Amino acid sequence: MNKPVTIKDIARKFRCSPSTVSRALNNHPSINEDTRRNLQEYAQKVGYQRNQVSLNLLNTKTASIGVIVPTINNYYESAIIEGIDAVLHPLGYTLNICVTNEQYLLESEYVTKLLSNRVEGIFLSVSQETYDFGHYEHLENVGKRNLPLIFIDRDYEGFSAGSVTIDDYHGAFAAVEHLISTGRKRIAHLKGPNGMAVTEQRFKGYTECLTKYGLPVEEKLIINTNFKVESALEPTAQLLQLEQRPDAIFGVNDQVAIGAMKVIREKGWRVPEDIAVVGFDNSPISAYISPSLTSVARPGRQIGEEAARIFLNYPEAAAKKDNPVHIVLPSQLIVRDSSGKSK
């Protein structure tokens, strides 16, 4: 394989100094126009490419951003990334996207690598294991570099950093309130992993709505899942085996709700006639499954856009020693066929 063409190779060809070639390729006015054009045309012809790593070492800024998310397998995380890119790409920034699969060690490793690559900021959706074990040393390392750290979707409460999240509490409250309005009285909750901010806020909305309307919060109607469809299968089967089965299920997200509907149908029950189902996320598939899924919409792209703006305003905020910016975007209940109509 041929070696990449370097500035020194071009300099030898034209019998000039490497610094002359460098200035010509950068349109420096000290190099006359004909020389600049000849050198640039030759560099293009032989496929010369700048060594961006070396340039980054010389420059103060790298125009490189780290984005760490638990998964890119669903629409929501992809929409957040698209929102960040929509704001920052036109300004010349490049995104380095890292996927943790909910693992703390991967999250910590990615933070270390991104810092080594001299990114200008990190956007982070905290992994489940980071919540579970209370790790934050890797986050402190970002602060020691005085770099912007912005939590996207999942906040890490108690850690000083900017964040853009969704109003999960009121989204869950609205979902349960809607189920109550359809006449449901035994509303089960397939809860996400304990300790995660999004899980606990949705759980709080669920319990406080039941309490407001005089319905009991029954421990046997609350079962933990994760955010994957298969995690809902066994818990839903357990709920349907209860002597008094639920007449509605509120899933922590759409994937869990879809898994619940699969089990309900396989057991011979009807959705929503026998058991109503509501999810959370309003993923694109929710409108097209049968029955279509009632869900709480979260504006993922807007999360990314707002987070990118926090990043861009960070130098000014830091200079003023302002507190980190926390933005909570509203959620919206989208009623479809899986929950029935209000009575």
GROMACS .gro file of C-alpha atoms in nm:
model
  343
    1MET     CA    1   0.000   0.000   0.000
    2ASN     CA    2   0.133   0.344  -0.094
    3LYS     CA    3   0.223   0.577   0.191
    4PRO     CA    4   0.019   0.896   0.231
    5VAL     CA    5   0.165   1.199   0.057
    6THR     CA    6   0.316   1.448   0.303
    7ILE     CA    7   0.406   1.817   0.286
    8LYS     CA    8   0.774   1.714   0.270
    9ASP     CA    9   0.701   1.502  -0.043
   10ILE     CA   10   0.540   1.800  -0.213
   11ALA     CA   11   0.828   2.026  -0.106
   12ARG     CA   12   1.083   1.787  -0.264
   13LYS     CA   13   0.882   1.780  -0.586
   14PHE     CA   14   0.882   2.160  -0.613
   15ARG     CA   15   1.228   2.208  -0.458
   16CYS     CA   16   1.102   2.440  -0.189
   17SER     CA   17   1.071   2.433   0.189
   18PRO     CA   18   0.787   2.247   0.368
   19SER     CA   19   0.688   2.579   0.529
   20THR     CA   20   0.634   2.728   0.183
   21VAL     CA   21   0.407   2.438   0.091
   22SER     CA   22   0.216   2.472   0.417
   23ARG     CA   23   0.157   2.843   0.366
   24ALA     CA   24   0.050   2.787   0.006
   25LEU     CA   25  -0.202   2.520   0.104
   26ASN     CA   26  -0.340   2.761   0.365
   27ASN     CA   27  -0.368   3.048   0.114
   28HIS     CA   28  -0.112   3.260   0.296
   29PRO     CA   29  -0.073   3.597   0.119
   30SER     CA   30   0.308   3.580   0.140
   31ILE     CA   31   0.305   3.312  -0.134
   32ASN     CA   32   0.231   3.445  -0.482
   33GLU     CA   33  -0.089   3.338  -0.650
   34ASP     CA   34   0.067   3.122  -0.924
   35THR     CA   35   0.276   2.927  -0.673
   36ARG     CA   36  -0.025   2.876  -0.446
   37ARG     CA   37  -0.236   2.749  -0.735
   38ASN     CA   38   0.033   2.509  -0.863
   39LEU     CA   39   0.097   2.363  -0.520
   40GLN     CA   40  -0.273   2.328  -0.439
   41GLU     CA   41  -0.349   2.161  -0.773
   42TYR     CA   42  -0.062   1.917  -0.729
   43ALA     CA   43  -0.165   1.838  -0.369
   44GLN     CA   44  -0.517   1.762  -0.486
   45LYS     CA   45  -0.388   1.549  -0.776
   46VAL     CA   46  -0.172   1.327  -0.552
   47GLY     CA   47  -0.438   1.297  -0.283
   48TYR     CA   48  -0.268   1.495  -0.006
   49GLN     CA   49  -0.473   1.515   0.315
   50ARG     CA   50  -0.399   1.727   0.617
   51ASN     CA   51  -0.301   1.547   0.934
   52GLN     CA   52  -0.592   1.662   1.149
   53VAL     CA   53  -0.450   1.502   1.463
   54SER     CA   54  -0.132   1.707   1.431
   55LEU     CA   55  -0.331   2.019   1.362
   56ASN     CA   56  -0.539   1.958   1.670
   57LEU     CA   57  -0.227   1.939   1.883
   58LEU     CA   58  -0.124   2.280   1.753
   59ASN     CA   59  -0.465   2.442   1.783
   60THR     CA   60  -0.638   2.540   2.105
   61LYS     CA   61  -0.972   2.412   1.972
   62THR     CA   62  -1.045   2.074   1.817
   63ALA     CA   63  -1.407   2.135   1.710
   64SER     CA   64  -1.473   1.786   1.846
   65ILE     CA   65  -1.761   1.695   2.078
   66GLY     CA   66  -1.831   1.375   2.275
   67VAL     CA   67  -2.182   1.231   2.292
   68ILE     CA   68  -2.233   0.931   2.524
   69VAL     CA   69  -2.568   0.749   2.519
   70PRO     CA   70  -2.692   0.414   2.655
   71THR     CA   71  -2.812   0.294   2.313
   72ILE     CA   72  -2.878   0.406   1.957
   73ASN     CA   73  -3.124   0.125   1.889
   74ASN     CA   74  -3.433   0.338   1.925
   75TYR     CA   75  -3.565   0.657   1.775
   76TYR     CA   76  -3.546   0.869   2.087
   77GLU     CA   77  -3.167   0.866   2.138
   78SER     CA   78  -3.116   0.910   1.763
   79ALA     CA   79  -3.341   1.215   1.768
   80ILE     CA   80  -3.138   1.370   2.054
   81ILE     CA   81  -2.814   1.317   1.859
   82GLU     CA   82  -2.971   1.468   1.547
   83GLY     CA   83  -3.072   1.774   1.749
   84ILE     CA   84  -2.717   1.825   1.878
   85ASP     CA   85  -2.573   1.781   1.529
   86ALA     CA   86  -2.827   2.017   1.370
   87VAL     CA   87  -2.700   2.303   1.587
   88LEU     CA   88  -2.328   2.223   1.602
   89HIS     CA   89  -2.243   2.078   1.259
   90PRO     CA   90  -2.301   2.406   1.072
   91LEU     CA   91  -2.052   2.564   1.313
   92GLY     CA   92  -1.785   2.310   1.217
   93TYR     CA   93  -1.813   2.068   1.509
   94THR     CA   94  -1.777   1.692   1.472
   95LEU     CA   95  -1.962   1.450   1.702
   96ASN     CA   96  -1.791   1.146   1.853
   97ILE     CA   97  -2.079   0.913   1.944
   98CYS     CA   98  -2.020   0.648   2.213
   99VAL     CA   99  -2.267   0.378   2.324
  100THR     CA  100  -2.245   0.240   2.679
  101ASN     CA  101  -2.512  -0.036   2.671
  102GLU     CA  102  -2.600   0.086   3.023
  103GLN     CA  103  -2.250  -0.010   3.154
  104TYR     CA  104  -2.055   0.211   3.392
  105LEU     CA  105  -1.711   0.080   3.287
  106LEU     CA  106  -1.777   0.163   2.922
  107GLU     CA  107  -1.908   0.505   3.018
  108SER     CA  108  -1.597   0.578   3.224
  109GLU     CA  109  -1.369   0.447   2.950
  110TYR     CA  110  -1.536   0.668   2.689
  111VAL     CA  111  -1.504   0.976   2.908
  112THR     CA  112  -1.131   0.907   2.948
  113LYS     CA  113  -1.081   0.856   2.575
  114LEU     CA  114  -1.278   1.166   2.483
  115LEU     CA  115  -1.074   1.376   2.724
  116SER     CA  116  -0.754   1.230   2.577
  117ASN     CA  117  -0.875   1.332   2.232
  118ARG     CA  118  -0.925   1.685   2.363
  119VAL     CA  119  -1.297   1.719   2.295
  120GLU     CA  120  -1.443   2.059   2.373
  121GLY     CA  121  -1.741   1.923   2.565
  122ILE     CA  122  -1.931   1.608   2.656
  123PHE     CA  123  -2.304   1.537   2.630
  124LEU     CA  124  -2.399   1.243   2.852
  125SER     CA  125  -2.708   1.029   2.906
  126VAL     CA  126  -2.607   0.848   3.225
  127SER     CA  127  -2.595   0.466   3.216
  128GLN     CA  128  -2.804   0.246   3.442
  129GLU     CA  129  -2.497   0.104   3.619
  130THR     CA  130  -2.367   0.452   3.695
  131TYR     CA  131  -2.693   0.520   3.877
  132ASP     CA  132  -2.696   0.178   4.043
  133PHE     CA  133  -2.348   0.205   4.193
  134GLY     CA  134  -2.334   0.581   4.251
  135HIS     CA  135  -2.020   0.633   4.041
  136TYR     CA  136  -1.919   0.987   3.948
  137GLU     CA  137  -1.538   0.999   3.955
  138HIS     CA  138  -1.523   1.007   3.575
  139LEU     CA  139  -1.763   1.301   3.576
  140GLU     CA  140  -1.539   1.489   3.818
  141ASN     CA  141  -1.253   1.447   3.569
  142VAL     CA  142  -1.453   1.643   3.313
  143GLY     CA  143  -1.500   1.923   3.565
  144LYS     CA  144  -1.127   1.930   3.641
  145ARG     CA  145  -1.066   2.011   3.275
  146ASN     CA  146  -1.317   2.298   3.295
  147LEU     CA  147  -1.507   2.144   3.005
  148PRO     CA  148  -1.883   2.167   2.953
  149LEU     CA  149  -2.061   1.855   3.078
  150ILE     CA  150  -2.428   1.847   2.982
  151PHE     CA  151  -2.670   1.574   3.086
  152ILE     CA  152  -2.918   1.485   2.812
  153ASP     CA  153  -3.247   1.314   2.899
  154ARG     CA  154  -3.109   1.149   3.215
  155ASP     CA  155  -2.989   1.386   3.484
  156TYR     CA  156  -2.749   1.287   3.763
  157GLU     CA  157  -2.903   1.460   4.061
  158GLY     CA  158  -2.658   1.620   4.300
  159PHE     CA  159  -2.382   1.662   4.040
  160SER     CA  160  -2.317   2.015   3.919
  161ALA     CA  161  -2.361   2.017   3.541
  162GLY     CA  162  -2.600   2.156   3.284
  163SER     CA  163  -2.894   1.940   3.182
  164VAL     CA  164  -3.187   1.913   2.944
  165THR     CA  165  -3.459   1.670   3.051
  166ILE     CA  166  -3.828   1.604   3.005
  167ASP     CA  167  -4.106   1.656   3.258
  168ASP     CA  168  -4.138   1.284   3.328
  169TYR     CA  169  -4.347   1.338   3.641
  170HIS     CA  170  -4.632   1.525   3.475
  171GLY     CA  171  -4.615   1.297   3.170
  172ALA     CA  172  -4.673   0.993   3.391
  173PHE     CA  173  -4.939   1.175   3.593
  174ALA     CA  174  -5.129   1.259   3.274
  175ALA     CA  175  -5.104   0.899   3.150
  176VAL     CA  176  -5.249   0.753   3.471
  177GLU     CA  177  -5.511   1.027   3.495
  178HIS     CA  178  -5.625   0.937   3.144
  179LEU     CA  179  -5.656   0.569   3.239
  180ILE     CA  180  -5.864   0.665   3.542
  181SER     CA  181  -6.088   0.876   3.317
  182THR     CA  182  -6.161   0.562   3.111
  183GLY     CA  183  -6.291   0.388   3.424
  184ARG     CA  184  -5.980   0.187   3.515
  185LYS     CA  185  -5.930   0.125   3.885
  186ARG     CA  186  -5.651  -0.136   3.907
  187ILE     CA  187  -5.365   0.025   3.720
  188ALA     CA  188  -5.038  -0.168   3.721
  189HIS     CA  189  -4.701  -0.011   3.655
  190LEU     CA  190  -4.410  -0.179   3.478
  191LYS     CA  191  -4.143   0.034   3.639
  192GLY     CA  192  -3.794   0.091   3.505
  193PRO     CA  193  -3.471   0.030   3.699
  194ASN     CA  194  -3.474   0.167   4.053
  195GLY     CA  195  -3.275   0.482   4.120
  196MET     CA  196  -3.276   0.629   3.771
  197ALA     CA  197  -3.417   0.979   3.756
  198VAL     CA  198  -3.654   0.907   3.466
  199THR     CA  199  -3.780   0.590   3.636
  200GLU     CA  200  -3.839   0.752   3.973
  201GLN     CA  201  -4.008   1.061   3.831
  202ARG     CA  202  -4.250   0.849   3.629
  203PHE     CA  203  -4.313   0.628   3.930
  204LYS     CA  204  -4.384   0.936   4.141
  205GLY     CA  205  -4.630   1.064   3.883
  206TYR     CA  206  -4.801   0.724   3.881
  207THR     CA  207  -4.835   0.695   4.260
  208GLU     CA  208  -4.937   1.054   4.324
  209CYS     CA  209  -5.206   1.040   4.056
  210LEU     CA  210  -5.354   0.725   4.211
  211THR     CA  211  -5.351   0.891   4.551
  212LYS     CA  212  -5.517   1.207   4.419
  213TYR     CA  213  -5.808   1.004   4.284
  214GLY     CA  214  -5.842   0.785   4.593
  215LEU     CA  215  -5.703   0.467   4.439
  216PRO     CA  216  -5.465   0.245   4.637
  217VAL     CA  217  -5.099   0.206   4.548
  218GLU     CA  218  -5.064  -0.174   4.552
  219GLU     CA  219  -4.713  -0.316   4.571
  220LYS     CA  220  -4.812  -0.632   4.382
  221LEU     CA  221  -4.916  -0.417   4.083
  222ILE     CA  222  -4.568  -0.262   4.055
  223ILE     CA  223  -4.292  -0.472   3.894
  224ASN     CA  224  -3.948  -0.360   3.777
  225THR     CA  225  -3.834  -0.397   3.417
  226ASN     CA  226  -3.559  -0.235   3.216
  227PHE     CA  227  -3.629  -0.042   2.896
  228LYS     CA  228  -3.628  -0.339   2.656
  229VAL     CA  229  -3.937  -0.510   2.520
  230GLU     CA  230  -3.841  -0.856   2.646
  231SER     CA  231  -3.812  -0.729   3.004
  232ALA     CA  232  -4.191  -0.680   3.011
  233LEU     CA  233  -4.288  -1.037   2.918
  234GLU     CA  234  -4.251  -1.220   3.250
  235PRO     CA  235  -4.370  -0.928   3.467
  236THR     CA  236  -4.686  -0.895   3.256
  237ALA     CA  237  -4.751  -1.267   3.284
  238GLN     CA  238  -4.719  -1.233   3.663
  239LEU     CA  239  -4.972  -0.949   3.667
  240LEU     CA  240  -5.222  -1.152   3.465
  241GLN     CA  241  -5.194  -1.443   3.711
  242LEU     CA  242  -5.309  -1.230   4.004
  243GLU     CA  243  -5.644  -1.323   4.157
  244GLN     CA  244  -5.752  -0.968   4.082
  245ARG     CA  245  -5.575  -0.887   3.758
  246PRO     CA  246  -5.513  -0.523   3.658
  247ASP     CA  247  -5.749  -0.353   3.418
  248ALA     CA  248  -5.471  -0.124   3.290
  249ILE     CA  249  -5.091  -0.125   3.258
  250PHE     CA  250  -4.870   0.182   3.244
  251GLY     CA  251  -4.531   0.095   3.096
  252VAL     CA  252  -4.215   0.291   3.174
  253ASN     CA  253  -4.160   0.327   2.799
  254ASP     CA  254  -4.312   0.219   2.468
  255GLN     CA  255  -4.095  -0.092   2.435
  256VAL     CA  256  -4.218  -0.221   2.770
  257ALA     CA  257  -4.579  -0.133   2.683
  258ILE     CA  258  -4.553  -0.318   2.351
  259GLY     CA  259  -4.414  -0.623   2.531
  260ALA     CA  260  -4.707  -0.607   2.772
  261MET     CA  261  -4.959  -0.596   2.487
  262LYS     CA  262  -4.801  -0.903   2.329
  263VAL     CA  263  -4.845  -1.106   2.648
  264ILE     CA  264  -5.201  -0.979   2.704
  265ARG     CA  265  -5.308  -1.094   2.358
  266GLU     CA  266  -5.129  -1.428   2.390
  267LYS     CA  267  -5.319  -1.493   2.715
  268GLY     CA  268  -5.649  -1.435   2.537
  269TRP     CA  269  -5.729  -1.088   2.669
  270ARG     CA  270  -5.821  -0.786   2.457
  271VAL     CA  271  -5.657  -0.442   2.445
  272PRO     CA  272  -5.815  -0.208   2.548
  273GLU     CA  273  -6.148  -0.380   2.620
  274ASP     CA  274  -6.010  -0.601   2.897
  275ILE     CA  275  -5.680  -0.429   2.977
  276ALA     CA  276  -5.579  -0.082   2.867
  277VAL     CA  277  -5.211  -0.007   2.799
  278VAL     CA  278  -5.016   0.320   2.794
  279GLY     CA  279  -4.648   0.371   2.715
  280PHE     CA  280  -4.396   0.654   2.730
  281ASP     CA  281  -4.179   0.804   2.449
  282ASN     CA  282  -4.423   0.818   2.157
  283SER     CA  283  -4.179   0.629   1.937
  284PRO     CA  284  -4.277   0.624   1.566
  285ILE     CA  285  -4.387   0.259   1.582
  286SER     CA  286  -4.648   0.339   1.849
  287ALA     CA  287  -4.887   0.488   1.594
  288TYR     CA  288  -4.867   0.189   1.360
  289ILE     CA  289  -4.896  -0.119   1.579
  290SER     CA  290  -5.240  -0.270   1.639
  291PRO     CA  291  -5.398  -0.138   1.845
  292SER     CA  292  -5.211   0.190   1.819
  293LEU     CA  293  -5.039   0.275   2.146
  294THR     CA  294  -5.135   0.564   2.372
  295SER     CA  295  -4.808   0.721   2.479
  296VAL     CA  296  -4.641   1.026   2.631
  297ALA     CA  297  -4.446   1.223   2.372
  298ARG     CA  298  -4.094   1.343   2.449
  299PRO     CA  299  -3.931   1.591   2.206
  300GLY     CA  300  -3.595   1.419   2.163
  301ARG     CA  301  -3.465   1.647   1.889
  302GLN     CA  302  -3.546   1.952   2.098
  303ILE     CA  303  -3.347   1.805   2.389
  304GLY     CA  304  -3.043   1.787   2.162
  305GLU     CA  305  -3.090   2.137   2.027
  306GLU     CA  306  -3.127   2.292   2.372
  307ALA     CA  307  -2.826   2.099   2.502
  308ALA     CA  308  -2.616   2.225   2.210
  309ARG     CA  309  -2.716   2.583   2.292
  310ILE     CA  310  -2.611   2.535   2.654
  311PHE     CA  311  -2.272   2.418   2.523
  312LEU     CA  312  -2.233   2.722   2.297
  313ASN     CA  313  -2.318   2.958   2.583
  314TYR     CA  314  -2.085   2.782   2.827
  315PRO     CA  315  -1.780   3.014   2.791
  316GLU     CA  316  -1.990   3.322   2.866
  317ALA     CA  317  -2.168   3.152   3.157
  318ALA     CA  318  -1.837   3.029   3.300
  319ALA     CA  319  -1.687   3.375   3.278
  320LYS     CA  320  -1.982   3.513   3.475
  321LYS     CA  321  -1.963   3.217   3.715
  322ASP     CA  322  -2.330   3.145   3.651
  323ASN     CA  323  -2.489   2.831   3.790
  324PRO     CA  324  -2.537   2.539   3.548
  325VAL     CA  325  -2.843   2.570   3.324
  326HIS     CA  326  -3.122   2.316   3.378
  327ILE     CA  327  -3.396   2.297   3.118
  328VAL     CA  328  -3.707   2.081   3.166
  329LEU     CA  329  -3.914   2.042   2.849
  330PRO     CA  330  -4.287   1.961   2.865
  331SER     CA  331  -4.422   1.616   2.779
  332GLN     CA  332  -4.754   1.553   2.604
  333LEU     CA  333  -5.000   1.265   2.624
  334ILE     CA  334  -5.099   1.125   2.283
  335VAL     CA  335  -5.419   0.922   2.315
  336ARG     CA  336  -5.465   0.629   2.076
  337ASP     CA  337  -5.657   0.300   2.062
  338SER     CA  338  -5.474   0.099   2.330
  339SER     CA  339  -5.634   0.288   2.620
  340GLY     CA  340  -5.991   0.341   2.503
  341LYS     CA  341  -6.195   0.657   2.534
  342SER     CA  342  -6.266   0.862   2.841
  343LYS     CA  343  -6.606   0.802   2.998
   0.00000   0.00000   0.00000
